[in-house]
Structures are given as structure tokens and as C-alpha cells.
């Protein structure tokens, strides 16, 4: 926020809205539901390899530590939060 004040930025555009998040969730969750309905064996793959292993295990050569997910993805969430801060 200090950088925004230094640059004399008066307003920050809203990057995420609740209706936008809801639409995204409906589209994504319906896609996953259709895929899992068609191929039930992919549920273990999605949750195991693509989520758990990617965030907590060194299988994909990243984020092997317990804090790896926070270190990698935390900056994006914190940046998005700070862009929405006022003051």
C-alpha cells in the first residue's frame, strides 16, 4: 500500500467479486463433477497427485516442506488481499 501511495494511485480496481467467484466455482465444480462421473478413478488422481502431492510432497519437485504451499501461493493471496485494502 505504501507503494501505491508513493505512486499517488487514488483507487485500485476490484480484481475479484463475489458473483465472479460464484460463477467460477459453479463452472469448475460442475466440470469436475462431470469428469468424475464419467471416470470415477480420476477422483484419487485429482485429490492425490494434483492437490496433495503438488502441495505437500516432493513428487513434482516443489513444495516439499510443510510450509511450501504457503510460501508459493501465499504471496499471491496476500497481494490480492492488499490490493483490496483501503487506506
CSV table of C-alpha atoms in Angstrom, one decimal:
chain,number,residue,atom,x,y,z
A,1,UNK,CA,0.0,0.0,0.0
A,2,UNK,CA,2.9,2.3,0.6
A,3,UNK,CA,4.0,1.9,-3.0
A,4,UNK,CA,0.5,2.8,-4.2
A,5,UNK,CA,0.6,5.9,-2.0
A,6,UNK,CA,4.1,6.8,-3.3
A,7,UNK,CA,2.8,6.4,-6.9
A,8,UNK,CA,-0.2,8.5,-6.0
A,9,UNK,CA,-2.7,5.9,-7.0
A,10,UNK,CA,-6.1,7.0,-5.9
A,11,UNK,CA,-8.1,3.8,-6.4
A,12,UNK,CA,-7.3,0.2,-7.0
A,13,UNK,CA,-9.6,-1.8,-9.4
A,14,UNK,CA,-11.5,-4.6,-7.9
A,15,UNK,CA,-10.0,-7.9,-9.1
A,16,UNK,CA,-12.4,-10.4,-7.5
A,17,UNK,CA,-16.1,-10.1,-6.9
A,18,UNK,CA,-18.5,-12.4,-5.1
A,19,UNK,CA,-20.6,-13.1,-8.2
A,20,UNK,CA,-17.5,-13.7,-10.2
A,21,UNK,CA,-16.2,-16.2,-7.6
A,22,UNK,CA,-19.6,-17.9,-7.5
A,23,UNK,CA,-19.7,-18.3,-11.3
A,24,UNK,CA,-16.1,-19.6,-11.3
A,25,UNK,CA,-17.0,-22.2,-8.6
A,26,UNK,CA,-20.1,-23.3,-10.4
A,27,UNK,CA,-18.2,-23.8,-13.7
A,28,UNK,CA,-15.2,-25.5,-12.1
A,29,UNK,CA,-17.2,-27.8,-9.8
A,30,UNK,CA,-19.6,-28.8,-12.5
A,31,UNK,CA,-16.6,-29.7,-14.8
A,32,UNK,CA,-15.0,-31.8,-12.0
A,33,UNK,CA,-18.4,-33.5,-11.3
A,34,UNK,CA,-18.8,-34.4,-15.0
A,35,UNK,CA,-15.3,-35.7,-15.2
A,36,UNK,CA,-15.5,-37.7,-12.0
A,37,UNK,CA,-18.9,-39.1,-13.1
A,38,UNK,CA,-17.5,-40.3,-16.4
A,39,UNK,CA,-14.2,-41.6,-14.9
A,40,UNK,CA,-14.5,-42.3,-11.2
A,41,UNK,CA,-10.9,-43.4,-10.9
A,42,UNK,CA,-9.8,-39.8,-11.6
A,43,UNK,CA,-11.0,-38.6,-8.2
A,44,UNK,CA,-8.0,-40.2,-6.5
A,45,UNK,CA,-5.7,-38.8,-9.1
A,46,UNK,CA,-7.1,-35.2,-8.8
A,47,UNK,CA,-7.1,-35.2,-5.0
A,48,UNK,CA,-4.0,-37.3,-4.5
A,49,UNK,CA,-1.5,-36.4,-7.2
A,50,UNK,CA,-2.7,-33.0,-8.4
A,51,UNK,CA,-3.6,-31.5,-5.0
A,52,UNK,CA,-1.9,-33.3,-2.1
A,53,UNK,CA,1.3,-34.3,-3.9
A,54,UNK,CA,1.7,-30.9,-5.6
A,55,UNK,CA,1.3,-29.0,-2.3
A,56,UNK,CA,3.0,-31.3,0.3
A,57,UNK,CA,5.1,-34.0,-1.3
A,58,UNK,CA,8.3,-33.7,-3.3
A,59,UNK,CA,6.8,-35.9,-6.1
A,60,UNK,CA,6.7,-33.0,-8.5
A,61,UNK,CA,10.0,-31.4,-7.3
A,62,UNK,CA,8.4,-28.5,-5.5
A,63,UNK,CA,6.9,-27.5,-2.1
A,64,UNK,CA,8.4,-30.5,-0.3
A,65,UNK,CA,8.3,-28.7,3.1
A,66,UNK,CA,5.1,-28.4,5.2
A,67,UNK,CA,5.1,-24.7,4.5
A,68,UNK,CA,5.8,-25.0,0.8
A,69,UNK,CA,2.2,-24.2,-0.3
A,70,UNK,CA,2.1,-21.1,1.9
A,71,UNK,CA,5.4,-20.0,0.6
A,72,UNK,CA,4.4,-20.4,-3.0
A,73,UNK,CA,0.8,-19.5,-3.1
A,74,UNK,CA,0.6,-17.2,0.0
A,75,UNK,CA,2.2,-14.3,-1.8
A,76,UNK,CA,-0.5,-14.3,-4.5
A,77,UNK,CA,-3.3,-14.4,-1.9
A,78,UNK,CA,-1.6,-11.7,0.2
A,79,UNK,CA,-1.0,-9.5,-2.8
A,80,UNK,CA,-4.6,-9.8,-3.9
A,81,UNK,CA,-5.7,-9.0,-0.3
A,82,UNK,CA,-3.5,-5.9,-0.1
A,83,UNK,CA,-4.8,-4.6,-3.5
A,84,UNK,CA,-8.2,-4.7,-2.0
A,85,UNK,CA,-7.2,-2.8,1.2
A,86,UNK,CA,-8.3,0.7,1.6
A,87,UNK,CA,-6.3,3.4,3.3
